[in-house]
């Protein structure tokens, strides 16, 4: 069986780590790892490959940044010859970033099979570029690997045949499970002075275009951070998009406080360590909603919706929107609340990649399948 696995942006690297390891450990799989270059900074890309011991990509398309159309088009153009030359049985794409739809589409148009890992998640908000990427990738994929039951319902509702859908669990949680012990050894909290009496802190990430690109939305969110910092110290690893926006709108004053640490993006192990010891996490990321659910850390999602409802129904996640009063009220409740009962969702057990590779072998190399 010949497989191409594609990764382009930070959350993709976390998701492919366990898949690539599994594929390279099973006899009879020829595997090509393609990095599109959507994320390229040391802190957004290289650090993740090192932290997660992901082998060097066999091919790097080096697309870099651009508008939605430029970036997607450039990936489409540069991936096609790679897929044509390698002739895989299947191209595996993960998540919902521009690299996911671009490589999926390029492969499908030249008659290759596409497997989508983390299929079927829906925010039902088509103003999000990620929602467009999810819907389109699922429309053309031949295999849909899903993390939660809502995704099965969404796919069936969109007319995807039952036999193409496989409930396998969550590859992002495979990585968390595998790396937790190593992450505990990180010295990041000492480096940031977060020990002893200063051990109470909120960990914050914000990078969604809808939250950070427009100063009218960003400013109230930064005001919330300032307010929250009176109760808890704040650690805020800033995505390059967010930093640029804060600087352009001249809003850096909000972060100018000894109780707010606005730092560069962190590697996987440092971030996991910080997340695991935080009093609360405030985020607009998708994956962090899942990771905090498994870690049992309260998470406030600064969006109007989530495509990962299981994290609210069973986990520690609350979707609080972007209204400053609502966010502050929810944060204050959490600071004083007893721990909320939560459960780890079904099949988020560290073995999703094994299940995915089993399905691929059964379809593309039945003589090798268990
Ligand atoms: C992308 C994904 C988003 C994911 C996020 C994780 C899409 C549509 N969005 O958003 O779903 O949650 O990655 O981070 O694919 N930049 C750098 N260095 C880098 C990468 C980006 O400085 O290594 C800057 C560039 O100015 C770029 C901006 O960040 O224009 C945005 O990067 P881009 O890849 O377009 O989207 P993200 O916002 O990172």
Tab-separated table of C-alpha atoms and ligand atoms in Angstrom:
chain	number	residue	atom	x	y	z
A	1	UNK	CA	0.000	0.000	0.000
A	2	UNK	CA	1.318	3.439	-0.930
A	3	UNK	CA	0.148	6.390	1.140
A	4	UNK	CA	0.780	10.123	1.051
A	5	UNK	CA	0.125	11.928	4.337
A	6	UNK	CA	-0.263	15.698	4.149
A	7	UNK	CA	0.375	18.282	6.865
A	8	UNK	CA	0.543	22.035	6.541
A	9	UNK	CA	-0.346	23.954	9.657
A	10	UNK	CA	0.389	23.657	13.373
A	11	UNK	CA	-2.644	21.566	14.424
A	12	UNK	CA	-1.975	19.187	11.511
A	13	UNK	CA	1.458	18.344	12.892
A	14	UNK	CA	-0.077	17.252	16.199
A	15	UNK	CA	-2.598	15.086	14.337
A	16	UNK	CA	-0.203	13.344	11.937
A	17	UNK	CA	2.420	12.448	14.565
A	18	UNK	CA	0.766	9.204	15.664
A	19	UNK	CA	-0.387	8.340	12.139
A	20	UNK	CA	3.064	8.688	10.616
A	21	UNK	CA	4.638	6.655	13.415
A	22	UNK	CA	2.100	3.868	12.903
A	23	UNK	CA	2.443	3.844	9.119
A	24	UNK	CA	6.214	3.657	9.303
A	25	UNK	CA	6.044	0.774	11.797
A	26	UNK	CA	3.782	-1.479	9.780
A	27	UNK	CA	5.361	-3.692	7.134
A	28	UNK	CA	4.060	-3.278	3.644
A	29	UNK	CA	3.273	0.441	3.766
A	30	UNK	CA	5.224	2.777	1.505
A	31	UNK	CA	4.759	6.256	2.851
A	32	UNK	CA	5.469	9.794	1.661
A	33	UNK	CA	5.149	12.687	4.109
A	34	UNK	CA	4.321	16.007	2.436
A	35	UNK	CA	4.595	19.349	4.270
A	36	UNK	CA	2.838	22.092	2.325
A	37	UNK	CA	4.741	24.876	4.095
A	38	UNK	CA	1.504	26.689	5.097
A	39	UNK	CA	3.166	27.216	8.485
A	40	UNK	CA	6.897	27.767	8.244
A	41	UNK	CA	8.168	29.681	11.304
A	42	UNK	CA	10.486	27.777	13.606
A	43	UNK	CA	7.913	28.087	16.435
A	44	UNK	CA	4.888	27.174	14.270
A	45	UNK	CA	6.447	24.227	12.437
A	46	UNK	CA	10.021	22.986	13.109
A	47	UNK	CA	9.569	22.936	16.890
A	48	UNK	CA	6.553	20.616	16.492
A	49	UNK	CA	8.464	18.171	14.310
A	50	UNK	CA	11.195	18.068	16.954
A	51	UNK	CA	8.886	17.848	19.990
A	52	UNK	CA	6.788	15.103	18.422
A	53	UNK	CA	9.697	13.237	16.812
A	54	UNK	CA	8.014	13.430	13.404
A	55	UNK	CA	10.440	12.414	10.645
A	56	UNK	CA	11.603	15.120	8.253
A	57	UNK	CA	9.035	15.623	5.479
A	58	UNK	CA	9.982	13.846	2.257
A	59	UNK	CA	8.648	16.804	0.282
A	60	UNK	CA	8.132	20.431	1.310
A	61	UNK	CA	5.953	22.503	-1.016
A	62	UNK	CA	7.106	25.754	0.668
A	63	UNK	CA	3.904	27.645	-0.132
A	64	UNK	CA	4.093	30.145	2.741
A	65	UNK	CA	1.424	32.727	3.565
A	66	UNK	CA	-1.049	34.471	1.298
A	67	UNK	CA	-4.730	35.269	0.995
A	68	UNK	CA	-7.151	32.332	1.310
A	69	UNK	CA	-7.257	31.992	-2.492
A	70	UNK	CA	-3.547	32.480	-3.084
A	71	UNK	CA	-2.524	29.962	-0.453
A	72	UNK	CA	-5.101	27.338	-1.483
A	73	UNK	CA	-4.296	27.753	-5.190
A	74	UNK	CA	-0.563	27.553	-4.636
A	75	UNK	CA	-0.908	24.308	-2.645
A	76	UNK	CA	-3.189	22.808	-5.339
A	77	UNK	CA	-0.645	23.624	-8.036
A	78	UNK	CA	2.388	22.391	-6.162
A	79	UNK	CA	0.822	19.193	-4.773
A	80	UNK	CA	-0.513	17.816	-8.079
A	81	UNK	CA	2.878	16.849	-9.614
A	82	UNK	CA	3.946	15.221	-6.339
A	83	UNK	CA	0.796	13.081	-6.223
A	84	UNK	CA	1.088	12.242	-9.928
A	85	UNK	CA	4.677	11.116	-9.545
A	86	UNK	CA	4.161	9.057	-6.375
A	87	UNK	CA	0.891	7.381	-7.475
A	88	UNK	CA	-0.408	6.573	-3.974
A	89	UNK	CA	-3.365	4.280	-3.269
A	90	UNK	CA	-4.665	6.976	-0.972
A	91	UNK	CA	-3.882	10.546	0.120
A	92	UNK	CA	-4.532	11.124	3.821
A	93	UNK	CA	-5.486	14.686	4.814
A	94	UNK	CA	-6.248	15.817	8.369
A	95	UNK	CA	-8.301	18.564	9.984
A	96	UNK	CA	-9.722	21.648	8.314
A	97	UNK	CA	-6.953	23.943	7.142
A	98	UNK	CA	-6.298	25.211	3.617
A	99	UNK	CA	-3.755	22.437	3.055
A	100	UNK	CA	-6.488	19.851	3.794
A	101	UNK	CA	-8.883	20.896	1.034
A	102	UNK	CA	-6.163	21.871	-1.449
A	103	UNK	CA	-4.367	18.509	-1.366
A	104	UNK	CA	-7.628	16.564	-1.152
A	105	UNK	CA	-8.971	18.340	-4.225
A	106	UNK	CA	-5.750	17.994	-6.235
A	107	UNK	CA	-5.645	14.242	-5.503
A	108	UNK	CA	-9.315	13.606	-6.260
A	109	UNK	CA	-9.156	15.447	-9.587
A	110	UNK	CA	-6.447	13.091	-10.816
A	111	UNK	CA	-8.450	10.070	-9.747
A	112	UNK	CA	-6.741	9.292	-6.451
A	113	UNK	CA	-8.554	8.232	-3.279
A	114	UNK	CA	-8.717	10.662	-0.374
A	115	UNK	CA	-9.079	9.797	3.302
A	116	UNK	CA	-10.146	12.607	5.639
A	117	UNK	CA	-9.110	12.322	9.280
A	118	UNK	CA	-11.359	14.330	11.625
A	119	UNK	CA	-14.219	14.289	9.123
A	120	UNK	CA	-17.785	15.411	9.742
A	121	UNK	CA	-17.237	18.146	12.351
A	122	UNK	CA	-19.564	21.083	11.674
A	123	UNK	CA	-19.890	24.506	13.289
A	124	UNK	CA	-22.693	25.320	10.796
A	125	UNK	CA	-21.019	28.707	10.465
A	126	UNK	CA	-19.990	29.218	6.866
A	127	UNK	CA	-18.216	32.473	7.609
A	128	UNK	CA	-15.360	30.352	8.986
A	129	UNK	CA	-12.767	29.360	6.361
A	130	UNK	CA	-12.339	26.080	8.255
A	131	UNK	CA	-16.044	25.179	7.867
A	132	UNK	CA	-15.760	25.590	4.093
A	133	UNK	CA	-12.635	23.413	4.105
A	134	UNK	CA	-14.427	20.715	6.137
A	135	UNK	CA	-17.591	20.593	4.039
A	136	UNK	CA	-15.711	20.505	0.735
A	137	UNK	CA	-13.150	17.929	1.851
A	138	UNK	CA	-15.909	15.643	3.126
A	139	UNK	CA	-17.843	16.033	-0.138
A	140	UNK	CA	-14.977	14.495	-2.131
A	141	UNK	CA	-13.374	12.083	0.370
A	142	UNK	CA	-13.599	8.303	-0.083
A	143	UNK	CA	-13.014	7.502	3.584
A	144	UNK	CA	-14.164	9.546	6.560
A	145	UNK	CA	-12.479	8.969	9.908
A	146	UNK	CA	-14.506	10.561	12.697
A	147	UNK	CA	-13.757	11.534	16.288
A	148	UNK	CA	-17.258	11.820	17.736
A	149	UNK	CA	-20.808	10.713	17.032
A	150	UNK	CA	-22.105	14.148	15.966
A	151	UNK	CA	-19.786	13.833	12.956
A	152	UNK	CA	-21.477	10.598	11.856
A	153	UNK	CA	-24.877	12.302	11.925
A	154	UNK	CA	-23.561	15.328	10.010
A	155	UNK	CA	-21.998	13.202	7.281
A	156	UNK	CA	-25.084	11.018	6.845
A	157	UNK	CA	-27.208	14.143	6.662
A	158	UNK	CA	-24.976	15.322	3.802
A	159	UNK	CA	-25.537	12.045	1.965
A	160	UNK	CA	-22.259	10.269	2.732
A	161	UNK	CA	-22.702	6.491	2.580
A	162	UNK	CA	-22.501	4.700	5.933
A	163	UNK	CA	-19.762	2.326	4.800
A	164	UNK	CA	-17.383	5.225	4.109
A	165	UNK	CA	-17.625	6.472	7.721
A	166	UNK	CA	-15.367	5.015	10.408
A	167	UNK	CA	-15.588	6.053	14.067
A	168	UNK	CA	-11.959	5.639	15.101
A	169	UNK	CA	-11.323	8.141	17.915
A	170	UNK	CA	-9.048	11.146	17.990
A	171	UNK	CA	-5.474	11.254	16.658
A	172	UNK	CA	-4.821	14.533	18.479
A	173	UNK	CA	-5.472	12.685	21.721
A	174	UNK	CA	-3.157	9.850	20.592
A	175	UNK	CA	-0.394	12.456	20.592
A	176	UNK	CA	-1.423	13.916	23.946
A	177	UNK	CA	-1.476	10.459	25.526
A	178	UNK	CA	1.938	9.595	24.084
A	179	UNK	CA	3.587	12.886	25.092
A	180	UNK	CA	2.081	13.637	28.498
A	181	UNK	CA	4.938	12.208	30.506
A	182	UNK	CA	7.576	14.057	28.466
A	183	UNK	CA	5.556	17.278	28.728
A	184	UNK	CA	5.563	17.007	32.538
A	185	UNK	CA	9.352	17.367	32.428
A	186	UNK	CA	9.208	20.751	30.667
A	187	UNK	CA	10.577	23.650	32.750
A	188	UNK	CA	8.268	26.192	31.142
A	189	UNK	CA	6.424	27.118	34.367
A	190	UNK	CA	9.693	27.838	36.166
A	191	UNK	CA	10.905	29.810	33.152
A	192	UNK	CA	7.754	31.933	33.265
A	193	UNK	CA	7.868	32.305	37.057
A	194	UNK	CA	4.624	30.403	37.494
A	195	UNK	CA	5.519	28.417	40.569
A	196	UNK	CA	5.040	28.874	44.280
A	197	UNK	CA	2.519	31.580	45.119
A	198	UNK	CA	2.238	32.573	41.454
A	199	UNK	CA	0.992	29.155	40.387
A	200	UNK	CA	-2.559	30.293	39.536
A	201	UNK	CA	-2.937	31.303	35.940
A	202	UNK	CA	-5.181	31.318	32.904
A	203	UNK	CA	-3.729	30.148	29.597
A	204	UNK	CA	-5.045	32.104	26.604
A	205	UNK	CA	-4.871	31.548	22.835
A	206	UNK	CA	-6.657	33.678	20.221
A	207	UNK	CA	-6.062	33.463	16.497
A	208	UNK	CA	-9.373	33.072	14.609
A	209	UNK	CA	-9.620	35.726	11.879
A	210	UNK	CA	-13.140	36.579	13.157
A	211	UNK	CA	-11.699	37.402	16.604
A	212	UNK	CA	-8.385	39.030	15.833
A	213	UNK	CA	-8.474	40.634	12.382
A	214	UNK	CA	-10.968	43.390	13.226
A	215	UNK	CA	-9.853	45.765	16.021
A	216	UNK	CA	-13.533	46.299	16.946
A	217	UNK	CA	-13.683	42.647	18.061
A	218	UNK	CA	-10.110	42.314	19.253
A	219	UNK	CA	-10.140	45.328	21.552
A	220	UNK	CA	-12.960	44.106	23.842
A	221	UNK	CA	-11.267	40.702	24.034
A	222	UNK	CA	-8.014	42.293	25.172
A	223	UNK	CA	-10.020	44.309	27.707
A	224	UNK	CA	-11.344	41.006	29.101
A	225	UNK	CA	-7.774	39.758	29.512
A	226	UNK	CA	-6.823	42.897	31.412
A	227	UNK	CA	-9.847	42.477	33.694
A	228	UNK	CA	-9.248	38.752	34.206
A	229	UNK	CA	-5.619	39.436	35.117
A	230	UNK	CA	-6.841	41.063	38.339
A	231	UNK	CA	-7.972	37.579	39.444
A	232	UNK	CA	-5.464	35.277	37.747
A	233	UNK	CA	-2.142	35.715	36.039
A	234	UNK	CA	-2.412	35.366	32.277
A	235	UNK	CA	-0.107	33.507	29.931
A	236	UNK	CA	-0.827	34.371	26.311
A	237	UNK	CA	1.324	32.682	23.641
A	238	UNK	CA	0.489	34.819	20.633
A	239	UNK	CA	-0.101	33.512	17.133
A	240	UNK	CA	1.745	35.644	14.504
A	241	UNK	CA	-1.603	36.724	13.025
A	242	UNK	CA	-2.723	38.029	16.436
A	243	UNK	CA	0.553	39.786	17.199
A	244	UNK	CA	0.433	41.547	13.836
A	245	UNK	CA	-3.136	42.644	14.445
A	246	UNK	CA	-2.417	43.916	17.996
A	247	UNK	CA	0.532	45.920	16.691
A	248	UNK	CA	-1.288	47.329	13.667
A	249	UNK	CA	-4.272	48.447	15.766
A	250	UNK	CA	-1.927	49.816	18.468
A	251	UNK	CA	-3.584	47.743	21.183
A	252	UNK	CA	-0.425	46.483	22.882
A	253	UNK	CA	-1.148	48.739	25.883
A	254	UNK	CA	-3.803	46.264	27.074
A	255	UNK	CA	-1.134	43.611	27.487
A	256	UNK	CA	1.288	45.890	29.245
A	257	UNK	CA	0.945	44.487	32.756
A	258	UNK	CA	3.157	42.478	35.065
A	259	UNK	CA	0.258	39.987	35.393
A	260	UNK	CA	0.008	39.314	31.640
A	261	UNK	CA	2.728	37.427	29.813
A	262	UNK	CA	2.222	37.850	26.067
A	263	UNK	CA	4.882	35.516	24.708
A	264	UNK	CA	5.931	33.913	21.422
A	265	UNK	CA	4.060	30.754	20.287
A	266	UNK	CA	5.201	27.711	22.280
A	267	UNK	CA	6.224	24.246	21.207
A	268	UNK	CA	3.967	21.267	21.880
A	269	UNK	CA	5.555	19.983	25.091
A	270	UNK	CA	5.739	23.387	26.793
A	271	UNK	CA	2.168	24.196	25.814
A	272	UNK	CA	0.846	20.845	27.023
A	273	UNK	CA	2.622	21.329	30.333
A	274	UNK	CA	1.073	24.791	30.776
A	275	UNK	CA	-2.364	23.555	29.771
A	276	UNK	CA	-2.249	20.665	32.230
A	277	UNK	CA	-1.581	22.979	35.198
A	278	UNK	CA	-3.758	25.969	34.279
A	279	UNK	CA	-6.740	27.029	36.375
A	280	UNK	CA	-8.583	27.756	33.197
A	281	UNK	CA	-8.006	27.986	29.473
A	282	UNK	CA	-9.540	30.701	27.303
A	283	UNK	CA	-9.303	29.929	23.604
A	284	UNK	CA	-10.792	30.097	20.129
A	285	UNK	CA	-8.893	27.024	18.937
A	286	UNK	CA	-10.608	23.777	17.961
A	287	UNK	CA	-8.060	21.257	19.192
A	288	UNK	CA	-7.571	22.889	22.590
A	289	UNK	CA	-11.247	22.276	23.389
A	290	UNK	CA	-10.518	18.564	22.965
A	291	UNK	CA	-7.206	18.535	24.812
A	292	UNK	CA	-8.612	20.355	27.881
A	293	UNK	CA	-11.505	17.882	27.936
A	294	UNK	CA	-9.088	14.999	28.272
A	295	UNK	CA	-6.917	16.850	30.803
A	296	UNK	CA	-9.977	17.866	32.875
A	297	UNK	CA	-9.054	21.564	32.710
A	298	UNK	CA	-11.954	24.048	32.414
A	299	UNK	CA	-12.066	25.623	28.960
A	300	UNK	CA	-13.939	28.741	27.850
A	301	UNK	CA	-14.316	28.873	24.086
A	302	UNK	CA	-14.445	32.430	22.795
A	303	UNK	CA	-16.663	31.702	19.807
A	304	UNK	CA	-20.400	31.586	19.161
A	305	UNK	CA	-20.339	27.888	18.264
A	306	UNK	CA	-18.266	24.735	18.327
A	307	UNK	CA	-17.870	21.983	15.761
A	308	UNK	CA	-16.872	19.685	18.640
A	309	UNK	CA	-20.096	19.390	20.707
A	310	UNK	CA	-18.881	16.337	22.621
A	311	UNK	CA	-16.418	18.604	24.492
A	312	UNK	CA	-19.402	20.552	25.885
A	313	UNK	CA	-21.739	17.581	26.447
A	314	UNK	CA	-19.169	15.356	28.154
A	315	UNK	CA	-16.045	17.423	28.644
A	316	UNK	CA	-14.960	20.639	30.335
A	317	UNK	CA	-15.747	23.064	27.526
A	318	UNK	CA	-18.172	26.008	27.671
A	319	UNK	CA	-18.895	28.066	24.559
A	320	UNK	CA	-19.104	31.641	25.845
A	321	UNK	CA	-19.099	33.797	22.706
A	322	UNK	CA	-17.222	37.074	22.409
A	323	UNK	CA	-19.302	39.335	24.665
A	324	UNK	CA	-16.880	40.626	27.347
A	325	UNK	CA	-19.446	40.521	30.205
A	326	UNK	CA	-20.414	36.962	29.393
A	327	UNK	CA	-16.780	35.820	29.246
A	328	UNK	CA	-15.920	37.520	32.540
A	329	UNK	CA	-18.988	36.080	34.302
A	330	UNK	CA	-18.127	32.557	33.126
A	331	UNK	CA	-14.467	32.981	34.123
A	332	UNK	CA	-15.369	34.245	37.593
A	333	UNK	CA	-17.750	31.326	38.117
A	334	UNK	CA	-14.944	28.953	37.205
A	335	UNK	CA	-12.370	30.558	39.483
A	336	UNK	CA	-14.601	29.873	42.504
A	337	UNK	CA	-16.366	26.689	41.312
A	338	UNK	CA	-15.719	23.131	42.384
A	339	UNK	CA	-14.469	20.833	39.645
A	340	UNK	CA	-17.134	20.034	37.053
A	341	UNK	CA	-17.808	16.369	36.473
A	342	UNK	CA	-16.454	15.391	33.095
A	343	UNK	CA	-15.818	12.311	31.043
A	344	UNK	CA	-13.291	11.397	28.349
A	345	UNK	CA	-15.250	10.826	25.097
A	346	UNK	CA	-15.512	7.347	23.651
A	347	UNK	CA	-12.420	6.030	21.813
A	348	UNK	CA	-10.238	9.013	22.804
A	349	UNK	CA	-7.876	6.420	24.167
A	350	UNK	CA	-4.575	6.888	22.328
A	351	UNK	CA	-5.268	4.260	19.624
A	352	UNK	CA	-7.020	6.170	16.844
A	353	UNK	CA	-4.041	5.915	14.462
A	354	UNK	CA	-3.949	2.115	14.865
A	355	UNK	CA	-7.614	1.933	13.900
A	356	UNK	CA	-7.128	4.223	10.897
A	357	UNK	CA	-4.206	2.193	9.570
A	358	UNK	CA	-6.222	-1.028	10.021
A	359	UNK	CA	-9.058	0.398	7.909
A	360	UNK	CA	-6.609	1.563	5.229
A	361	UNK	CA	-4.946	-1.857	5.087
A	362	UNK	CA	-8.298	-3.649	4.819
A	363	UNK	CA	-9.232	-1.447	1.843
A	364	UNK	CA	-5.926	-1.089	0.010
A	365	UNK	CA	-3.871	-4.148	1.050
A	366	UNK	CA	-6.363	-6.789	2.224
A	367	UNK	CA	-3.696	-9.508	2.198
A	368	UNK	CA	-1.752	-7.528	4.843
A	369	UNK	CA	-4.741	-6.632	7.047
A	370	UNK	CA	-5.258	-8.359	10.391
B	1	LIG	C1	-4.441	28.266	10.113
B	1	LIG	C2	-5.755	27.522	9.886
B	1	LIG	C3	-6.542	27.441	11.181
B	1	LIG	C4	-5.687	26.848	12.284
B	1	LIG	C5	-4.419	27.685	12.409
B	1	LIG	C6	-3.509	27.165	13.498
B	1	LIG	C7	-6.687	27.825	7.620
B	1	LIG	C8	-7.770	28.469	6.838
B	1	LIG	N1	-6.596	28.203	8.897
B	1	LIG	O1	-4.785	29.600	10.436
B	1	LIG	O2	-7.660	26.607	10.986
B	1	LIG	O3	-6.405	26.851	13.483
B	1	LIG	O4	-3.729	27.640	11.156
B	1	LIG	O5	-2.483	28.049	13.736
B	1	LIG	O6	-5.961	27.002	7.099
B	1	LIG	N2	2.242	33.277	9.869
B	1	LIG	C9	3.556	33.420	10.275
B	1	LIG	N3	4.307	32.287	10.378
B	1	LIG	C10	3.828	31.048	10.090
B	1	LIG	C11	2.509	30.929	9.672
B	1	LIG	C12	1.718	32.042	9.572
B	1	LIG	O7	4.019	34.509	10.552
B	1	LIG	O8	4.588	30.068	10.207
B	1	LIG	C13	1.395	34.481	9.792
B	1	LIG	C14	1.345	35.049	8.412
B	1	LIG	O9	1.336	36.440	8.529
B	1	LIG	C15	0.014	34.604	7.871
B	1	LIG	C16	-0.838	34.520	9.150
B	1	LIG	O10	0.087	34.152	10.183
B	1	LIG	O11	-0.506	35.471	6.916
B	1	LIG	C17	-1.923	33.508	9.072
B	1	LIG	O12	-1.424	32.216	8.674
B	1	LIG	P1	-2.366	31.220	7.817
B	1	LIG	O13	-1.654	29.954	7.556
B	1	LIG	O14	-2.916	31.951	6.641
B	1	LIG	O15	-3.607	30.949	8.758
B	1	LIG	P2	-3.695	30.772	10.354
B	1	LIG	O16	-4.339	31.986	10.901
B	1	LIG	O17	-2.405	30.332	10.946
